[in-house]
GROMACS .gro file of C-alpha atoms in nm:
model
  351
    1UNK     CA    1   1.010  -2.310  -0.974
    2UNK     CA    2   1.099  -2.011  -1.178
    3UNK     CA    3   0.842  -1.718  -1.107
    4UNK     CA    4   0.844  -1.379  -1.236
    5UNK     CA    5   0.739  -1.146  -0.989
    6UNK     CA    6   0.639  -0.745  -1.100
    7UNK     CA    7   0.583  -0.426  -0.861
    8UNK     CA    8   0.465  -0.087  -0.981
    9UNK     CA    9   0.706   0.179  -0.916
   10UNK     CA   10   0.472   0.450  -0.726
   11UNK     CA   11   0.390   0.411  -0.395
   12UNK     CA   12   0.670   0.214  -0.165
   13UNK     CA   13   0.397   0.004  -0.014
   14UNK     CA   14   0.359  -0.205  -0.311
   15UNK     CA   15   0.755  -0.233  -0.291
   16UNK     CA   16   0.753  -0.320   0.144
   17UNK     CA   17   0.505  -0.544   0.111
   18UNK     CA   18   0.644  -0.751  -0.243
   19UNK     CA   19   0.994  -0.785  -0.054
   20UNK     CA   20   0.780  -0.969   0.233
   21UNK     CA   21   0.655  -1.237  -0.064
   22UNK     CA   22   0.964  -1.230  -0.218
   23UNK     CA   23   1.178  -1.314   0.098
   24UNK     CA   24   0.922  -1.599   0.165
   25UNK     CA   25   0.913  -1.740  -0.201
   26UNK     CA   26   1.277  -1.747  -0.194
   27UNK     CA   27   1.305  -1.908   0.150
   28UNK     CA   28   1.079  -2.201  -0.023
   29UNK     CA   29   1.344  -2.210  -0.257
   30UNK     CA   30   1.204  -2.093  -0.590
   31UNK     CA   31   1.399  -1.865  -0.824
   32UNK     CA   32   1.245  -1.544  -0.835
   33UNK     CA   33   1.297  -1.242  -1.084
   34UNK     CA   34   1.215  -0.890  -1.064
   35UNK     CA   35   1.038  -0.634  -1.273
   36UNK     CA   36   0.983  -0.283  -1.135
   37UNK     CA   37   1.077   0.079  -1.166
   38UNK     CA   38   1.142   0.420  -0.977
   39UNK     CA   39   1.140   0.393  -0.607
   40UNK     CA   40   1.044   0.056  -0.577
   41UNK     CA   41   1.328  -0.037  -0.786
   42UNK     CA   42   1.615   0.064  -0.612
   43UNK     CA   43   1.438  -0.039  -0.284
   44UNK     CA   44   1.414  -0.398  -0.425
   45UNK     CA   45   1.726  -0.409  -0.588
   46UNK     CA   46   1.899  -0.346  -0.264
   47UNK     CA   47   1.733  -0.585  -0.062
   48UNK     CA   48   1.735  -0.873  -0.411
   49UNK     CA   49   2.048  -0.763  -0.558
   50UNK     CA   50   2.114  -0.973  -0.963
   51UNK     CA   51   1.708  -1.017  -0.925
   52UNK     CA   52   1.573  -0.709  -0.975
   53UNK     CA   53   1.533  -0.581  -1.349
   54UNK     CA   54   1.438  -0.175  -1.437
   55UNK     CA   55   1.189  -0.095  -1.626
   56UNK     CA   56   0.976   0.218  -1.699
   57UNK     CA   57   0.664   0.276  -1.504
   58UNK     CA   58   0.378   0.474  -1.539
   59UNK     CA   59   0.387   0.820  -1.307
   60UNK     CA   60   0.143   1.024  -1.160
   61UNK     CA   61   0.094   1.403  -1.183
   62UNK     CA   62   0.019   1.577  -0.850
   63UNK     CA   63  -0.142   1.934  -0.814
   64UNK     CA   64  -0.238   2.084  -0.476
   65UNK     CA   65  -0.190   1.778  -0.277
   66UNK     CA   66  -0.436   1.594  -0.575
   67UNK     CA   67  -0.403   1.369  -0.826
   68UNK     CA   68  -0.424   1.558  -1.141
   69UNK     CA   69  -0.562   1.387  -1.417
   70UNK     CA   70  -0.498   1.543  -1.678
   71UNK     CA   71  -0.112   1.617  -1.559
   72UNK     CA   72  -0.056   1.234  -1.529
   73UNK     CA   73  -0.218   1.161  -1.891
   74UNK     CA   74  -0.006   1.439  -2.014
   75UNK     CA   75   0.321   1.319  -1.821
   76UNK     CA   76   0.288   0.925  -1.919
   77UNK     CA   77   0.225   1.037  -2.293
   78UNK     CA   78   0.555   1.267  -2.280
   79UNK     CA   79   0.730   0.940  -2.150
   80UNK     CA   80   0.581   0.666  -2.373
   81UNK     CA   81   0.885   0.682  -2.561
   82UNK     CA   82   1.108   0.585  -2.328
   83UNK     CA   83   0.845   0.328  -2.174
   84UNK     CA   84   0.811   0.125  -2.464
   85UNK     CA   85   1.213   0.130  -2.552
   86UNK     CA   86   1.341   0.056  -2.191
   87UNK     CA   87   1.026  -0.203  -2.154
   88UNK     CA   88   1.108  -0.321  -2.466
   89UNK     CA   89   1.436  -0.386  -2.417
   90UNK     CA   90   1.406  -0.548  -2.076
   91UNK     CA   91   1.160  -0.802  -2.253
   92UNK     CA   92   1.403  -0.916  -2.444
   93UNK     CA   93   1.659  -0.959  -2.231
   94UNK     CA   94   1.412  -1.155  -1.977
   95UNK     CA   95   1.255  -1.387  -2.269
   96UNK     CA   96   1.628  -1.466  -2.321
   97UNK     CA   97   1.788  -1.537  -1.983
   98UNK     CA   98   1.498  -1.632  -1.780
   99UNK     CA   99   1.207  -1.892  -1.849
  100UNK     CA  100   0.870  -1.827  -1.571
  101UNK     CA  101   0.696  -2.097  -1.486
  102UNK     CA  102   0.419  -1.853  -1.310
  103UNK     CA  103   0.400  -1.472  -1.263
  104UNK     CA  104   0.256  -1.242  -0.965
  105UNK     CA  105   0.200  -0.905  -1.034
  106UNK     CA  106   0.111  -0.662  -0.761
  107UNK     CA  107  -0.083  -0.452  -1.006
  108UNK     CA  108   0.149  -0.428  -1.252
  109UNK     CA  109   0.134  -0.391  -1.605
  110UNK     CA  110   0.424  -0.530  -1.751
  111UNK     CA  111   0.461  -0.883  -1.563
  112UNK     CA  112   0.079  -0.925  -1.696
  113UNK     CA  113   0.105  -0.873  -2.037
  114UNK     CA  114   0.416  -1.127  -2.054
  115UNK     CA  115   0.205  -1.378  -1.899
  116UNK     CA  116  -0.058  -1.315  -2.143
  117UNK     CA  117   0.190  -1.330  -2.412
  118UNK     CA  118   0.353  -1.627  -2.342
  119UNK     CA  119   0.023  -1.824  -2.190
  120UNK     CA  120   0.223  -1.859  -1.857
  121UNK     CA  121  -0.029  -1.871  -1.511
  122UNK     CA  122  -0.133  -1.547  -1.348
  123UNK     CA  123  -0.168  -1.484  -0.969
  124UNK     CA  124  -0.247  -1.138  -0.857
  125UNK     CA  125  -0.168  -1.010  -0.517
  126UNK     CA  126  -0.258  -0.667  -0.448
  127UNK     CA  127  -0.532  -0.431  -0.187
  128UNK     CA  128  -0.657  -0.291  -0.521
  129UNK     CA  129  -0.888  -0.534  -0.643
  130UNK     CA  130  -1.108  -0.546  -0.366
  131UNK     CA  131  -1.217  -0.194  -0.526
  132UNK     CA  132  -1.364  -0.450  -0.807
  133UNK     CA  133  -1.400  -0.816  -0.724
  134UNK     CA  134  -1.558  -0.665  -0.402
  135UNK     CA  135  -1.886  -0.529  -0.275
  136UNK     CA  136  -1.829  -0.217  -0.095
  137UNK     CA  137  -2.032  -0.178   0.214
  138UNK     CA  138  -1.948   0.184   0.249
  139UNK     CA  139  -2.160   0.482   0.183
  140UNK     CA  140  -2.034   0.667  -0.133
  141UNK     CA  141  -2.122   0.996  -0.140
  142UNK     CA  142  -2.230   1.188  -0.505
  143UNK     CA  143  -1.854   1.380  -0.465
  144UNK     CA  144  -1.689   1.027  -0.488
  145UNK     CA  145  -1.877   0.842  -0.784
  146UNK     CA  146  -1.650   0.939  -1.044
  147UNK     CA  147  -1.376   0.856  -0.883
  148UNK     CA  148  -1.554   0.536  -0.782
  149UNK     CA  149  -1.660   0.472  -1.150
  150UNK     CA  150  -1.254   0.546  -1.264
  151UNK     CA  151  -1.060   0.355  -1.003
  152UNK     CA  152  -1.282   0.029  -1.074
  153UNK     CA  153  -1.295   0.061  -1.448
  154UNK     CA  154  -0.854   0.114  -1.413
  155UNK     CA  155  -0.852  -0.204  -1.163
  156UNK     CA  156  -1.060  -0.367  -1.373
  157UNK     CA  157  -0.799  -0.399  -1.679
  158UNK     CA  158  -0.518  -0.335  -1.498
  159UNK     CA  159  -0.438  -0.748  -1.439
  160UNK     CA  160  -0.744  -0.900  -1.639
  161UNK     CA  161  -0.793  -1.276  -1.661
  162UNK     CA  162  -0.538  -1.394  -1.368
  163UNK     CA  163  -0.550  -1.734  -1.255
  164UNK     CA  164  -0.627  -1.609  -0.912
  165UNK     CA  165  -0.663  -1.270  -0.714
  166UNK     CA  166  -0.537  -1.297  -0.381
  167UNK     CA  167  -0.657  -0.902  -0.240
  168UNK     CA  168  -0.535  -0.825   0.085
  169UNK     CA  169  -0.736  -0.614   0.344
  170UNK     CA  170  -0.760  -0.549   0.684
  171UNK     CA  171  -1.187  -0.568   0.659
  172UNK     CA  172  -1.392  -0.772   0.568
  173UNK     CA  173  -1.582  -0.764   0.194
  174UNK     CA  174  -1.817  -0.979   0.022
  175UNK     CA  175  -1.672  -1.112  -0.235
  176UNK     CA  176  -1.847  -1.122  -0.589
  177UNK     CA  177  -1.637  -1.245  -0.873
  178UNK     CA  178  -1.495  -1.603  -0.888
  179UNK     CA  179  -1.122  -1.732  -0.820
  180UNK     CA  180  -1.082  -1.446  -0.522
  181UNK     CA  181  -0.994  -1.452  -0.199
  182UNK     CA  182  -0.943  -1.211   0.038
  183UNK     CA  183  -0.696  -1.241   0.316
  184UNK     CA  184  -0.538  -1.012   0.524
  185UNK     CA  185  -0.280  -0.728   0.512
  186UNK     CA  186   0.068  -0.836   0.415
  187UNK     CA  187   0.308  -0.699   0.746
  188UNK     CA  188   0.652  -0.664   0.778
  189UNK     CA  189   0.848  -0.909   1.018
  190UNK     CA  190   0.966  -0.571   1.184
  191UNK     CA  191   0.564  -0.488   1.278
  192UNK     CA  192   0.513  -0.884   1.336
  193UNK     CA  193   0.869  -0.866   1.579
  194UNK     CA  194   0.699  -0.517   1.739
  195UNK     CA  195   0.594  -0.520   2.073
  196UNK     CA  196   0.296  -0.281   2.093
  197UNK     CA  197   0.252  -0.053   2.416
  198UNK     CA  198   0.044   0.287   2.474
  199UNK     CA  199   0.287   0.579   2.497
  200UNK     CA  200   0.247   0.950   2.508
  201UNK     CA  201   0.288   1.069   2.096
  202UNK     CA  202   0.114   1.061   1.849
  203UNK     CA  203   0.263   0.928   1.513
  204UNK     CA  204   0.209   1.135   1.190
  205UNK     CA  205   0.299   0.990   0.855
  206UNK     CA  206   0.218   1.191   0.541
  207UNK     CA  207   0.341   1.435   0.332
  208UNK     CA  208   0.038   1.577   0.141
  209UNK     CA  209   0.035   1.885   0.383
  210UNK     CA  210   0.299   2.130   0.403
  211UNK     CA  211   0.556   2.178   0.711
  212UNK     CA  212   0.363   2.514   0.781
  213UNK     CA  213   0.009   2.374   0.801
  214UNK     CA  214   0.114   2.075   0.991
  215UNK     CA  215   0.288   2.321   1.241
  216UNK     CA  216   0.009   2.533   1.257
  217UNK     CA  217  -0.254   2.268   1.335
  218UNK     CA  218  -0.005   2.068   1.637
  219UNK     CA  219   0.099   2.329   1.794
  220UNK     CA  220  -0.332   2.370   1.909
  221UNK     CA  221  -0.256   2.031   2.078
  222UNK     CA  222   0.036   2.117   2.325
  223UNK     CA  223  -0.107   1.843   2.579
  224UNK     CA  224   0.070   1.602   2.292
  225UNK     CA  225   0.428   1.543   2.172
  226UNK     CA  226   0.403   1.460   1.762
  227UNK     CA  227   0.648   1.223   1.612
  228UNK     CA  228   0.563   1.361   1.204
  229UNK     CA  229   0.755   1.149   0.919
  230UNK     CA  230   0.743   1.208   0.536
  231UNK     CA  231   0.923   1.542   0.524
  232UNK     CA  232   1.284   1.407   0.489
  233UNK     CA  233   1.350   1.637   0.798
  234UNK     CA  234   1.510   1.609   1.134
  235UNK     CA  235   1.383   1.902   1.332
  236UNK     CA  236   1.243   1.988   1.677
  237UNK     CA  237   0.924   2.287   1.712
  238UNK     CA  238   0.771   2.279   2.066
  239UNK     CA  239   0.564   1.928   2.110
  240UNK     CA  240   0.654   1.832   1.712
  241UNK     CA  241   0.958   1.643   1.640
  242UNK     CA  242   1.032   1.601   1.270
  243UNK     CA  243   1.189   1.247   1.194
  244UNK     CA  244   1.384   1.166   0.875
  245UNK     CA  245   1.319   0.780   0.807
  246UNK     CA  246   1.440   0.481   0.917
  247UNK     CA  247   1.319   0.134   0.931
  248UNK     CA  248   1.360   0.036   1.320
  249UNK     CA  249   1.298   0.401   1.421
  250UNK     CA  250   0.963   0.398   1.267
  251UNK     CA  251   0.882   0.083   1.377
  252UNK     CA  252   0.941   0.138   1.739
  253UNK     CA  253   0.761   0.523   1.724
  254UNK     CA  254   0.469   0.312   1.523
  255UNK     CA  255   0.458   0.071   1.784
  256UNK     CA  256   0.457   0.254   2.088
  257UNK     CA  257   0.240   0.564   2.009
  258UNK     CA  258  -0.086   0.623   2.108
  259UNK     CA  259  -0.235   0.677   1.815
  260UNK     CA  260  -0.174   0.771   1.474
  261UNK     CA  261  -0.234   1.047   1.180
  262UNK     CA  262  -0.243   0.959   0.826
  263UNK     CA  263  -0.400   0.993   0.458
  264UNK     CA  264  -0.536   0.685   0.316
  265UNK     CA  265  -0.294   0.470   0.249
  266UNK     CA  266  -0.369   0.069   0.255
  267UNK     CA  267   0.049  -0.045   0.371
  268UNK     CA  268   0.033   0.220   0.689
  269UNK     CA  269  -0.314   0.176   0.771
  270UNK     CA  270  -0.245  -0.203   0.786
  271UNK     CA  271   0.017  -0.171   1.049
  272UNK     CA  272  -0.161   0.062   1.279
  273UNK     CA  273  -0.436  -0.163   1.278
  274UNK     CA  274  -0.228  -0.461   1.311
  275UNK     CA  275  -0.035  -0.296   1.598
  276UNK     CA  276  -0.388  -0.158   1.731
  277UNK     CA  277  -0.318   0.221   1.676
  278UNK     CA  278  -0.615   0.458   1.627
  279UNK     CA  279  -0.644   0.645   1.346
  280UNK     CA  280  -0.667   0.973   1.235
  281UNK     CA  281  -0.730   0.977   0.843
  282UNK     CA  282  -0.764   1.206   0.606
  283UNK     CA  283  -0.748   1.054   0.239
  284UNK     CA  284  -0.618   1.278  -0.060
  285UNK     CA  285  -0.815   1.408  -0.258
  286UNK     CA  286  -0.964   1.190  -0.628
  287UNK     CA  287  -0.758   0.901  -0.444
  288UNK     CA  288  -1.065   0.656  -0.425
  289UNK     CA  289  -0.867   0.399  -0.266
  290UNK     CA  290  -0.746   0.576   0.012
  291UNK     CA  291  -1.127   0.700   0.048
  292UNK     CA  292  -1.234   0.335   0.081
  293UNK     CA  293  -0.986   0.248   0.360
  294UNK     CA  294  -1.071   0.543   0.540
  295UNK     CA  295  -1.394   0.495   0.563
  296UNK     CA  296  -1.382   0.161   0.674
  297UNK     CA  297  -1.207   0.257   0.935
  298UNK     CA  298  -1.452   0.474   1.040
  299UNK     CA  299  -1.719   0.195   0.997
  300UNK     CA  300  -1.494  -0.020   1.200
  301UNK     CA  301  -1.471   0.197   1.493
  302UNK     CA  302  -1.080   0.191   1.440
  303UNK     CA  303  -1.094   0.574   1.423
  304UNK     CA  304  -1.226   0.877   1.218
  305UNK     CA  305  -1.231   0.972   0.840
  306UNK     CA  306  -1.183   1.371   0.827
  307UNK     CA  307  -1.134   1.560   0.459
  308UNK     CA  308  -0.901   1.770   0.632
  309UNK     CA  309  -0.632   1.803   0.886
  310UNK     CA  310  -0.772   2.053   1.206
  311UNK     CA  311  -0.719   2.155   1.519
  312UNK     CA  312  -1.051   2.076   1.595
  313UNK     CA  313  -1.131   1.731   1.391
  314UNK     CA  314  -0.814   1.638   1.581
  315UNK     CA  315  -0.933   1.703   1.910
  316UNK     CA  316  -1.266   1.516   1.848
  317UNK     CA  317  -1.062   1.251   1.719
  318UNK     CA  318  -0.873   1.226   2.058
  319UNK     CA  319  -1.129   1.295   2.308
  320UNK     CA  320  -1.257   0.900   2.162
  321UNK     CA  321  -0.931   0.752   2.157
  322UNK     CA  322  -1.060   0.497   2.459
  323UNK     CA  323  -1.367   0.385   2.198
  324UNK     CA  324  -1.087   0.304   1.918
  325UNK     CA  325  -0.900   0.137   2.153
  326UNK     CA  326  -1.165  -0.104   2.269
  327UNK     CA  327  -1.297  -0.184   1.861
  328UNK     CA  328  -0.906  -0.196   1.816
  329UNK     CA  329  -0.868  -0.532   2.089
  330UNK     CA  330  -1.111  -0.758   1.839
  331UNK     CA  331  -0.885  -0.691   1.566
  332UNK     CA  332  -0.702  -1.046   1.531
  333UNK     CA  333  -0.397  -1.131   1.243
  334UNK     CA  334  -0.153  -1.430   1.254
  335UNK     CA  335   0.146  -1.249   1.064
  336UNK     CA  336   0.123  -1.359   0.712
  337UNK     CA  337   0.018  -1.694   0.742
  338UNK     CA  338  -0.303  -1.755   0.592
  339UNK     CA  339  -0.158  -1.582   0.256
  340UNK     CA  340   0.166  -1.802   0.261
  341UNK     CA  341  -0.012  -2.094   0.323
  342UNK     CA  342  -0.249  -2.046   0.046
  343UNK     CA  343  -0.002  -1.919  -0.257
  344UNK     CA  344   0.189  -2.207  -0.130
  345UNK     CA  345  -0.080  -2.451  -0.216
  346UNK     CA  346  -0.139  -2.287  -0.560
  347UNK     CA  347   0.267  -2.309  -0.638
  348UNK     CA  348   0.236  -2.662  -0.615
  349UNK     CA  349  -0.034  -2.710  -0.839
  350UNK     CA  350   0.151  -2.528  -1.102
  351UNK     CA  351   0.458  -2.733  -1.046
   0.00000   0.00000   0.00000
C-alpha cells in the first residue's frame, strides 16, 4: 500500500515519534512518502533518506519564553510567499511520481488538504486532538480560557473530517466525538530497550529558561547533581552538568535519574512516565497543551505542575518524590502495541 505520511516541522516530538510509525509501516512493507519541513525534515530525511519531501511549514514567534501571537501571525504572513510556491511545487511533483492509497497526518496541514483534494482516506495520529475530541477533566482556571478557547478552535480545523483520529496520551479521557480512540503514548524502541533504575540526578530538559536562571535556581539544591539538556552546551558548574544531545546519552541519563524537570511537553512527558520518572513541570506560558499535560500529571500523582522554576517549588517537589514514585508503579504500557495493532487493522480495510 502506498501511504502518504505528513509531520509538522516545529517541535521534534512530532518528528521522534512519526519515525517510530514510519519504521513500523515500512517493516509491514508498505511504501511510505514523506511531507515535512524545518527540523523535522532533516531529522526524517536522515533516518528515510529518497522518502522524505520539503516543504514549507508554518513557524511560531517566541517572546520572553511565550508564544507570541501576534509575532507568529506576522512571521507566517511574511512567509506565505514562499509557503504556497515551495508547497506548491512539491504538490506537483508528488501528484506526479507518487499515487496514496491513504494519508496520516500528525497534525499537519498539507498531507490533509491533499487527501481532501483527491478524496483519498484520512487517519490522524497526533496528542493534539484529545484537546477537542476529548473531555478534559482538569480544572481550567479564568487565566487559561482563552487559550483553551484558541488551541481547540486551531485543533479543531487543523485535520477536519479524517477517517479516524487515533490521539495518543498517557491519561485517560472521555472521549466525546465519534471515530476516536485514544491509545497510549507513541515511545521510542531506545525508551522501550531502557532499563529503568533510581539513581542520584535529576534530569532537566528545556530550554525556555536561560543558562543564568537555571544556574541560579540548582545551585540552592547542592544535595543533587543536575544532568540539564536543551542548551547545545557541554559544561560542568558545581552539582550541574550541561549535556549537548545525543540519542543513547539521553536515554540512559532519562532512564536512570531520579526524577525529572521539564515544561509541558507531550513526547518527554511520555517517556518519563513510561520509564516511571517524577516530574517537575512547568508549562510555557499561552501553550495550552503543555498546560493540559501538566496538570494531569499533577491529577495523576505523577508529580507537580509549578508556573515557574524555584528553589523552593523544587524542593517541595522533592521532599514527595516517594508519593510520585508509588502513583508512578500503576502506570502500565506495552511499547506501542495497542496503536500498531489497531492502524494495522484499519490498513487492511483500505486495501
Amino acid at each position: 500500500m502506498n501511504i502518504l505520511y505528513g509531520v509538522p516541522g516545529e517541535g521534534m516530538g512530532h518528528a521522534t515519534r512519526s519515525k517510530v510509525i514510519i519504521d513500523f509501516l515500512l517493516q509491514e512493507g508498505h511504501n511510505v512518502q514523506v511531507v515535512s519541513s524545518s527540523r523535522a525534515y532533516l531529522f526524517l530525511n536522515k533516518n528515510f533518506p529518497k522518502r522524505v519531501h520539503e516543504i514549507e511549514g508554518m513557524h511560531f514567534s517566541f517572546k520572553e519564553s511565550k508564544v507570541s501571537k501576534t509575532g507568529t501571525v506576522l512571521l507566517n504572513i511574511k512567509n506565505a510567499s514562499k509557503l504556497l510556491f515551495q508547497n506548491f511545487a512539491e504538490y506537483l511533483e508528488l501528484k506526479k511520481n507518487f499515487k496514496p492509497d491513504v494519508v496520516i497526518s500528525d497534525f499537519e496541514t498539507f498531507t490533509t488538504l491533499f487527501a481532501k483534494k483527491h478524496d483519498l482516506p484520512l487517519l490522524s495520529i497526533d496528542n493534539m486532538q484529545v484537546i477537542n475530541r476529548c473531555k478534559l477533566d482538569i480544572p481550567i482556571p479564568s487565566s487559561e480560557k482563552n487559550n483553551y478557547t484558541i488551541s481547540k478552535s486551531i485543533v479543531k480545523v487543523k485535520v477536519p473530517n479524517a477517517q479516524h483520529y487515533f490521539i495518543s496520551s498517557f491519561f485517560e479521557a472521555q472521549v466525546v466525538k465519534e471515530n476516536t480512540t485514544l491509545v497510549p503514548p507513541i515511545v521510542r524502541q531506545a525508551i522501550i530497550n531502557a532499563v529503568p533504575k533510581e539513581g542520584n540526578h535529576i534530569l532537566m530538559y528545556q530550554s525556555s529558561s536561560t543558562i543564568a536562571k537555571v544556574t541560579e535556581v540548582l545551585h540552592q539544591i547542592p544535595e543533587y547533581t543536575f544532568y540539564v539538556y536543551g542548551f547545545n552546551k557541554d559544561l560542568v558548574n558545581k552539582n550541574i552538568v550541561f549535556k549537548t544531545f545525543s540519542e543513547e546519552g539521553f536515554v540512559a541519563d532519562l532512564a536512570t535519574a531520579r526524577a525529572v524537570i521539564a515544561n509541558g511537553g507531550f513526547s518527554f512527558i511520555s517517556e518519563a512516565v513510561y520509564l516511571k520518572k517524577p516530574i517537575y513541570s512547568f508549562p510555557l506560558q499561552d501553550q495550552f497543551e503543555q498546560f493540559v499535560n501538566a496538570s494531569y500529571i499533577q491529577k495523576l500523582g505523577y508529580g507537580r505542575q509549578f508556573e515557574q522554576l524555584t528553589a523552593d517549588n523544587l524542593k517541595a517537589f522533592l521532599f514527595d518524590i516517594s508519593k510520585f514514585n508509588k502513583k508512578l508503579g500503576n502506570y502500565s504500557q506495552n511499547g506501542n502495541a495497542v496503536l500498531f495493532e489497531m492502524l494495522k487493522t484499519y490498513l487492511d480495510a483500505y486495501n
